[in-house]
mmCIF file of C-alpha atoms in Angstrom:
data_model
loop_
_atom_site.group_PDB
_atom_site.id
_atom_site.type_symbol
_atom_site.label_atom_id
_atom_site.label_comp_id
_atom_site.label_asym_id
_atom_site.label_seq_id
_atom_site.Cartn_x
_atom_site.Cartn_y
_atom_site.Cartn_z
ATOM 1 C CA LEU A 1 0.000 0.000 0.000
ATOM 2 C CA SER A 2 3.013 2.297 -0.075
ATOM 3 C CA ASN A 3 1.698 4.088 -3.192
ATOM 4 C CA CYS A 4 -1.909 4.404 -1.926
ATOM 5 C CA THR A 5 -1.395 7.786 -0.305
ATOM 6 C CA GLU A 6 -4.950 9.004 -1.050
ATOM 7 C CA LEU A 7 -6.634 6.001 0.601
ATOM 8 C CA SER A 8 -9.260 7.136 3.107
ATOM 9 C CA TYR A 9 -10.991 3.848 4.062
ATOM 10 C CA LEU A 10 -9.429 0.459 4.831
ATOM 11 C CA ASN A 11 -11.302 -2.614 6.056
ATOM 12 C CA LEU A 12 -9.143 -5.597 7.033
ATOM 13 C CA GLY A 13 -11.734 -7.130 9.341
ATOM 14 C CA TYR A 14 -12.459 -10.851 9.692
ATOM 15 C CA ASN A 15 -8.976 -12.065 8.888
ATOM 16 C CA ARG A 16 -6.167 -13.610 10.935
ATOM 17 C CA ILE A 17 -3.857 -10.622 11.510
ATOM 18 C CA PRO A 18 -1.859 -11.302 14.724
ATOM 19 C CA SER A 19 -0.305 -7.874 15.258
ATOM 20 C CA ILE A 20 0.134 -4.301 13.991
ATOM 21 C CA GLU A 21 3.741 -3.388 13.380
ATOM 22 C CA THR A 22 5.108 -0.063 14.604
ATOM 23 C CA ARG A 23 5.046 2.672 11.932
ATOM 24 C CA SER A 24 3.067 0.482 9.518
ATOM 25 C CA PHE A 25 1.105 3.496 8.240
ATOM 26 C CA GLU A 26 3.784 6.175 8.110
ATOM 27 C CA THR A 27 4.540 6.162 4.384
ATOM 28 C CA TRP A 28 0.979 6.034 3.053
ATOM 29 C CA GLY A 29 -1.655 6.526 5.797
ATOM 30 C CA ARG A 30 -1.827 10.295 6.113
ATOM 31 C CA ASN A 31 -5.296 10.520 4.472
ATOM 32 C CA LEU A 32 -6.789 7.390 6.039
ATOM 33 C CA GLN A 33 -9.951 8.281 7.988
ATOM 34 C CA THR A 34 -11.435 4.845 8.744
ATOM 35 C CA LEU A 35 -9.468 1.760 9.793
ATOM 36 C CA LEU A 36 -11.396 -1.448 10.557
ATOM 37 C CA LEU A 37 -9.432 -4.309 12.101
ATOM 38 C CA ARG A 38 -12.272 -6.080 13.861
ATOM 39 C CA ASN A 39 -12.300 -9.844 14.274
ATOM 40 C CA ASN A 40 -8.610 -10.640 13.880
ATOM 41 C CA LYS A 41 -6.038 -12.170 16.237
ATOM 42 C CA ILE A 42 -4.436 -8.978 17.521
ATOM 43 C CA ASP A 43 -3.224 -9.437 21.122
ATOM 44 C CA LYS A 44 -1.113 -6.312 21.769
ATOM 45 C CA MET A 45 -1.438 -2.584 21.144
ATOM 46 C CA ASN A 46 2.083 -1.203 21.295
ATOM 47 C CA SER A 47 3.204 2.424 21.251
ATOM 48 C CA GLY A 48 3.611 3.901 17.763
ATOM 49 C CA ILE A 49 1.379 1.485 15.849
ATOM 50 C CA PHE A 50 -0.905 4.323 14.711
ATOM 51 C CA SER A 51 1.785 6.879 13.857
ATOM 52 C CA GLY A 52 1.328 8.360 10.391
ATOM 53 C CA LEU A 53 -2.476 8.338 10.598
ATOM 54 C CA ASP A 54 -2.743 12.116 10.507
ATOM 55 C CA SER A 55 -6.430 12.228 9.479
ATOM 56 C CA ILE A 56 -7.852 9.155 11.243
ATOM 57 C CA LYS A 57 -11.377 9.537 12.621
ATOM 58 C CA GLU A 58 -12.547 5.958 13.252
ATOM 59 C CA ILE A 59 -10.787 2.797 14.450
ATOM 60 C CA SER A 60 -12.414 -0.549 15.204
ATOM 61 C CA LEU A 61 -10.470 -3.243 17.038
ATOM 62 C CA SER A 62 -13.491 -5.181 18.243
ATOM 63 C CA PHE A 63 -13.421 -8.985 18.416
ATOM 64 C CA ASN A 64 -9.698 -9.353 19.019
ATOM 65 C CA ASP A 65 -7.713 -10.865 21.914
ATOM 66 C CA ILE A 66 -5.982 -7.789 23.313
ATOM 67 C CA HIS A 67 -4.085 -8.515 26.534
ATOM 68 C CA PHE A 68 -1.782 -5.477 26.488
ATOM 69 C CA VAL A 69 -2.557 -1.808 25.812
ATOM 70 C CA HIS A 70 0.443 0.541 25.916
ATOM 71 C CA PRO A 71 -0.332 3.827 27.725
ATOM 72 C CA LEU A 72 0.902 5.843 24.713
ATOM 73 C CA VAL A 73 -0.743 3.804 21.956
ATOM 74 C CA PHE A 74 -3.196 6.583 20.980
ATOM 75 C CA GLN A 75 -0.876 9.541 21.536
ATOM 76 C CA ASN A 76 -0.207 10.028 17.803
ATOM 77 C CA ILE A 77 -3.916 10.243 16.933
ATOM 78 C CA SER A 78 -5.195 12.156 19.961
ATOM 79 C CA LYS A 79 -6.358 15.217 18.017
ATOM 80 C CA THR A 80 -8.310 13.466 15.241
ATOM 81 C CA LEU A 81 -9.903 10.213 16.457
ATOM 82 C CA LYS A 82 -13.685 10.501 16.947
ATOM 83 C CA ILE A 83 -14.836 6.857 17.122
ATOM 84 C CA LEU A 84 -13.159 3.971 18.937
ATOM 85 C CA GLU A 85 -14.630 0.461 19.018
ATOM 86 C CA LEU A 86 -13.140 -2.025 21.483
ATOM 87 C CA SER A 87 -16.084 -4.383 21.917
ATOM 88 C CA PHE A 88 -15.187 -8.012 22.700
ATOM 89 C CA ALA A 89 -11.526 -6.971 22.697
ATOM 90 C CA ILE A 90 -9.987 -6.207 26.112
ATOM 91 C CA TYR A 91 -8.951 -9.086 28.361
ATOM 92 C CA SER A 92 -7.978 -7.036 31.400
ATOM 93 C CA GLU A 93 -10.006 -6.166 34.476
ATOM 94 C CA ASP A 94 -8.732 -2.594 34.357
ATOM 95 C CA TYR A 95 -10.125 0.115 32.129
ATOM 96 C CA PRO A 96 -7.228 1.353 29.888
ATOM 97 C CA HIS A 97 -7.413 4.808 31.426
ATOM 98 C CA GLU A 98 -4.007 6.188 30.518
ATOM 99 C CA ALA A 99 -4.269 5.203 26.848
ATOM 100 C CA ILE A 100 -7.799 6.528 26.297
ATOM 101 C CA SER A 101 -7.111 9.753 28.212
ATOM 102 C CA TYR A 102 -5.141 11.043 25.205
ATOM 103 C CA LEU A 103 -8.225 10.955 22.969
ATOM 104 C CA THR A 104 -9.502 14.426 23.770
ATOM 105 C CA GLU A 105 -11.607 14.643 20.582
ATOM 106 C CA LEU A 106 -13.309 11.250 21.042
ATOM 107 C CA MET A 107 -17.093 11.299 20.616
ATOM 108 C CA TRP A 108 -18.042 7.607 20.512
ATOM 109 C CA LEU A 109 -16.521 4.957 22.806
ATOM 110 C CA GLY A 110 -17.542 1.287 22.668
ATOM 111 C CA LEU A 111 -16.099 -0.921 25.418
ATOM 112 C CA ASP A 112 -18.927 -3.405 25.785
ATOM 113 C CA ASN A 113 -18.520 -7.165 26.201
ATOM 114 C CA ASN A 114 -15.116 -7.079 27.846
ATOM 115 C CA ASN A 115 -13.746 -8.140 31.220
ATOM 116 C CA LEU A 116 -13.638 -4.691 32.813
ATOM 117 C CA LYS A 117 -14.076 -4.628 36.573
ATOM 118 C CA LEU A 118 -12.444 -1.389 37.695
ATOM 119 C CA MET A 119 -12.766 2.235 36.571
ATOM 120 C CA PRO A 120 -10.987 5.082 38.408
ATOM 121 C CA ASP A 121 -13.011 8.170 39.361
ATOM 122 C CA ASN A 122 -11.397 10.300 36.661
ATOM 123 C CA SER A 123 -11.494 7.712 33.873
ATOM 124 C CA LEU A 124 -13.360 10.011 31.470
ATOM 125 C CA SER A 125 -12.070 13.368 32.683
ATOM 126 C CA SER A 126 -10.242 14.248 29.447
ATOM 127 C CA LEU A 127 -13.063 13.289 27.050
ATOM 128 C CA TYR A 128 -14.699 16.688 26.601
ATOM 129 C CA GLU A 129 -16.371 15.788 23.291
ATOM 130 C CA LEU A 130 -17.863 12.444 24.368
ATOM 131 C CA THR A 131 -21.468 11.917 23.232
ATOM 132 C CA TYR A 132 -21.896 8.137 23.594
ATOM 133 C CA ILE A 133 -20.331 5.538 25.892
ATOM 134 C CA ASN A 134 -21.144 1.827 26.002
ATOM 135 C CA LEU A 135 -19.799 -0.216 28.923
ATOM 136 C CA SER A 136 -22.439 -2.941 28.858
ATOM 137 C CA PHE A 137 -21.643 -6.619 29.404
ATOM 138 C CA ASN A 138 -18.655 -6.117 31.700
ATOM 139 C CA ARG A 139 -18.072 -6.944 35.386
ATOM 140 C CA LEU A 140 -18.340 -3.478 36.914
ATOM 141 C CA THR A 141 -19.710 -3.442 40.462
ATOM 142 C CA LEU A 142 -20.040 0.315 40.877
ATOM 143 C CA ILE A 143 -20.107 3.582 38.968
ATOM 144 C CA PRO A 144 -17.540 5.977 40.471
ATOM 145 C CA LEU A 145 -19.157 9.127 41.807
ATOM 146 C CA ARG A 146 -16.921 11.431 39.761
ATOM 147 C CA LEU A 147 -17.023 9.417 36.551
ATOM 148 C CA PHE A 148 -19.389 11.889 34.871
ATOM 149 C CA MET A 149 -18.776 15.599 35.416
ATOM 150 C CA ALA A 150 -21.099 18.364 34.314
ATOM 151 C CA ASP A 151 -18.343 20.810 33.383
ATOM 152 C CA ILE A 152 -16.641 18.218 31.154
ATOM 153 C CA HIS A 153 -19.375 15.994 29.696
ATOM 154 C CA ARG A 154 -21.606 18.700 28.294
ATOM 155 C CA ASN A 155 -22.157 16.831 25.027
ATOM 156 C CA LEU A 156 -22.925 13.403 26.481
ATOM 157 C CA LEU A 157 -26.198 12.006 25.084
ATOM 158 C CA GLU A 158 -26.265 8.309 25.951
ATOM 159 C CA ILE A 159 -24.827 6.096 28.712
ATOM 160 C CA ASP A 160 -25.077 2.299 28.692
ATOM 161 C CA PHE A 161 -24.088 0.249 31.770
ATOM 162 C CA SER A 162 -26.447 -2.660 31.178
ATOM 163 C CA TYR A 163 -25.436 -6.243 32.010
ATOM 164 C CA ASN A 164 -22.870 -5.527 34.709
ATOM 165 C CA ALA A 165 -22.880 -6.288 38.457
ATOM 166 C CA ILE A 166 -23.649 -2.798 39.795
ATOM 167 C CA GLU A 167 -25.343 -2.928 43.207
ATOM 168 C CA LYS A 168 -26.063 0.703 44.071
ATOM 169 C CA ILE A 169 -26.452 4.112 42.444
ATOM 170 C CA SER A 170 -25.108 6.840 44.723
ATOM 171 C CA SER A 171 -26.403 10.380 45.018
ATOM 172 C CA GLN A 172 -25.274 12.705 42.233
ATOM 173 C CA THR A 173 -23.929 9.859 40.074
ATOM 174 C CA PHE A 174 -25.928 11.301 37.193
ATOM 175 C CA SER A 175 -26.203 14.988 37.953
ATOM 176 C CA ASN A 176 -26.291 18.196 35.900
ATOM 177 C CA LEU A 177 -25.387 16.550 32.591
ATOM 178 C CA GLU A 178 -27.059 19.127 30.461
ATOM 179 C CA SER A 179 -27.422 17.131 27.205
ATOM 180 C CA LEU A 180 -27.974 13.582 28.490
ATOM 181 C CA GLN A 181 -30.987 11.801 26.972
ATOM 182 C CA LEU A 182 -30.688 8.062 27.728
ATOM 183 C CA ILE A 183 -29.407 6.004 30.695
ATOM 184 C CA ASN A 184 -29.446 2.212 30.470
ATOM 185 C CA LEU A 185 -28.834 0.346 33.748
ATOM 186 C CA SER A 186 -30.806 -2.782 32.971
ATOM 187 C CA SER A 187 -29.713 -6.276 34.026
ATOM 188 C CA ASN A 188 -27.509 -5.330 36.956
ATOM 189 C CA LYS A 189 -27.817 -6.150 40.682
ATOM 190 C CA ILE A 190 -29.041 -2.752 41.803
ATOM 191 C CA LYS A 191 -30.749 -2.981 45.187
ATOM 192 C CA PHE A 192 -30.746 0.654 46.190
ATOM 193 C CA LEU A 193 -31.033 4.083 44.585
ATOM 194 C CA GLU A 194 -29.879 6.924 46.816
ATOM 195 C CA ARG A 195 -31.649 10.266 46.991
ATOM 196 C CA SER A 196 -30.886 12.413 43.910
ATOM 197 C CA SER A 197 -29.387 9.512 41.976
ATOM 198 C CA PHE A 198 -30.809 11.167 38.868
ATOM 199 C CA ASN A 199 -30.718 14.906 39.395
ATOM 200 C CA ASN A 200 -31.089 17.977 37.205
ATOM 201 C CA LEU A 201 -30.944 16.351 33.785
ATOM 202 C CA PRO A 202 -32.924 18.769 31.636
ATOM 203 C CA TYR A 203 -33.062 16.676 28.458
ATOM 204 C CA LEU A 204 -33.212 13.167 29.885
ATOM 205 C CA ILE A 205 -35.894 11.136 28.099
ATOM 206 C CA ASN A 206 -35.470 7.530 29.261
ATOM 207 C CA ILE A 207 -34.122 5.577 32.258
ATOM 208 C CA ASP A 208 -34.008 1.780 31.979
ATOM 209 C CA LEU A 209 -33.780 -0.039 35.328
ATOM 210 C CA THR A 210 -35.295 -3.349 34.261
ATOM 211 C CA TYR A 211 -34.019 -6.675 35.593
ATOM 212 C CA ASN A 212 -32.481 -5.419 38.827
ATOM 213 C CA GLN A 213 -33.143 -6.134 42.522
ATOM 214 C CA LEU A 214 -34.853 -2.948 43.680
ATOM 215 C CA ARG A 215 -37.189 -3.404 46.656
ATOM 216 C CA ASN A 216 -38.473 0.122 47.146
ATOM 217 C CA LEU A 217 -37.998 3.654 45.896
ATOM 218 C CA THR A 218 -37.099 6.268 48.503
ATOM 219 C CA GLU A 219 -38.000 9.944 48.278
ATOM 220 C CA ASN A 220 -36.541 12.240 45.612
ATOM 221 C CA ILE A 221 -34.534 9.682 43.680
ATOM 222 C CA PHE A 222 -35.617 11.392 40.482
ATOM 223 C CA GLU A 223 -35.281 15.186 40.740
ATOM 224 C CA PHE A 224 -35.691 17.939 38.190
ATOM 225 C CA LEU A 225 -36.100 15.845 35.047
ATOM 226 C CA PRO A 226 -38.483 18.074 33.077
ATOM 227 C CA ASN A 227 -38.441 16.127 29.787
ATOM 228 C CA LEU A 228 -38.485 12.584 31.106
ATOM 229 C CA LEU A 229 -40.865 10.359 29.143
ATOM 230 C CA SER A 230 -40.112 6.870 30.428
ATOM 231 C CA ILE A 231 -38.794 5.044 33.497
ATOM 232 C CA ASP A 232 -38.827 1.264 33.112
ATOM 233 C CA LEU A 233 -38.793 -0.661 36.416
ATOM 234 C CA MET A 234 -40.035 -3.990 35.109
ATOM 235 C CA PHE A 235 -38.663 -7.211 36.666
ATOM 236 C CA ASN A 236 -37.498 -5.922 40.046
ATOM 237 C CA ASN A 237 -38.611 -6.808 43.604
ATOM 238 C CA ILE A 238 -40.523 -3.630 44.356
ATOM 239 C CA ALA A 239 -42.986 -4.026 47.215
ATOM 240 C CA MET A 240 -43.456 -0.348 48.050
ATOM 241 C CA PHE A 241 -43.879 2.549 45.668
ATOM 242 C CA SER A 242 -44.505 6.232 46.315
ATOM 243 C CA LEU A 243 -44.816 9.219 44.040
ATOM 244 C CA LYS A 244 -42.518 11.008 46.507
ATOM 245 C CA SER A 245 -39.700 9.377 44.576
ATOM 246 C CA PHE A 246 -40.330 12.029 41.943
ATOM 247 C CA LYS A 247 -39.702 15.744 42.350
ATOM 248 C CA HIS A 248 -40.332 18.051 39.395
ATOM 249 C CA VAL A 249 -40.286 15.187 36.934
ATOM 250 C CA SER A 250 -41.843 15.460 33.461
ATOM 251 C CA ASN A 251 -44.624 17.907 32.618
#
């Protein structure tokens, strides 16, 4: 491909590629915008493998066997990458915080169907442009209180934490996210929602809490959600329900 310097789209998915060599794209990849490497045999993401991709906007590495992610792997593409797919890809319990923190222009992050168990409080603190995050089908037991921050995640529209092992939603977990529309927490082990778990979300439309272990809803769990259309609480263990759970919700 050394002469294909105008190439903008490359799909090498569903093959048997075992690795990406350092500086593979440097002589010809400057105009590449989409790189699809899903469903291969890639097991490592070393530093420098994406150097030369000066215009890259989308990378998919889903359905690989990645056991190592170098902290600097995305440093070369930090100012251009908008979409990153790592579904069915990461075989570590730890969220690759240091590597992803470089992607300050990232809008779409797919990390579903992995083995993730731990996320630091500031895991998403550098992702100012994030609009969609999917962390479903992992092994997360809690959502850190400072994971979502109103002054940073102003563009966030959709959050998906379904099919994890989350047991509780703390106060202010989802608070003051001015653009948020959808929260999916279905199929977890949530037993308790603290007061103001969902607070001051002016454009929130839907909350999915199906298939959890909720027994009752305390006062003011849902506060100041003026555009909320749907809360789904199907398949829980609710024995007591009061409209005091809602304060200034919907119109």
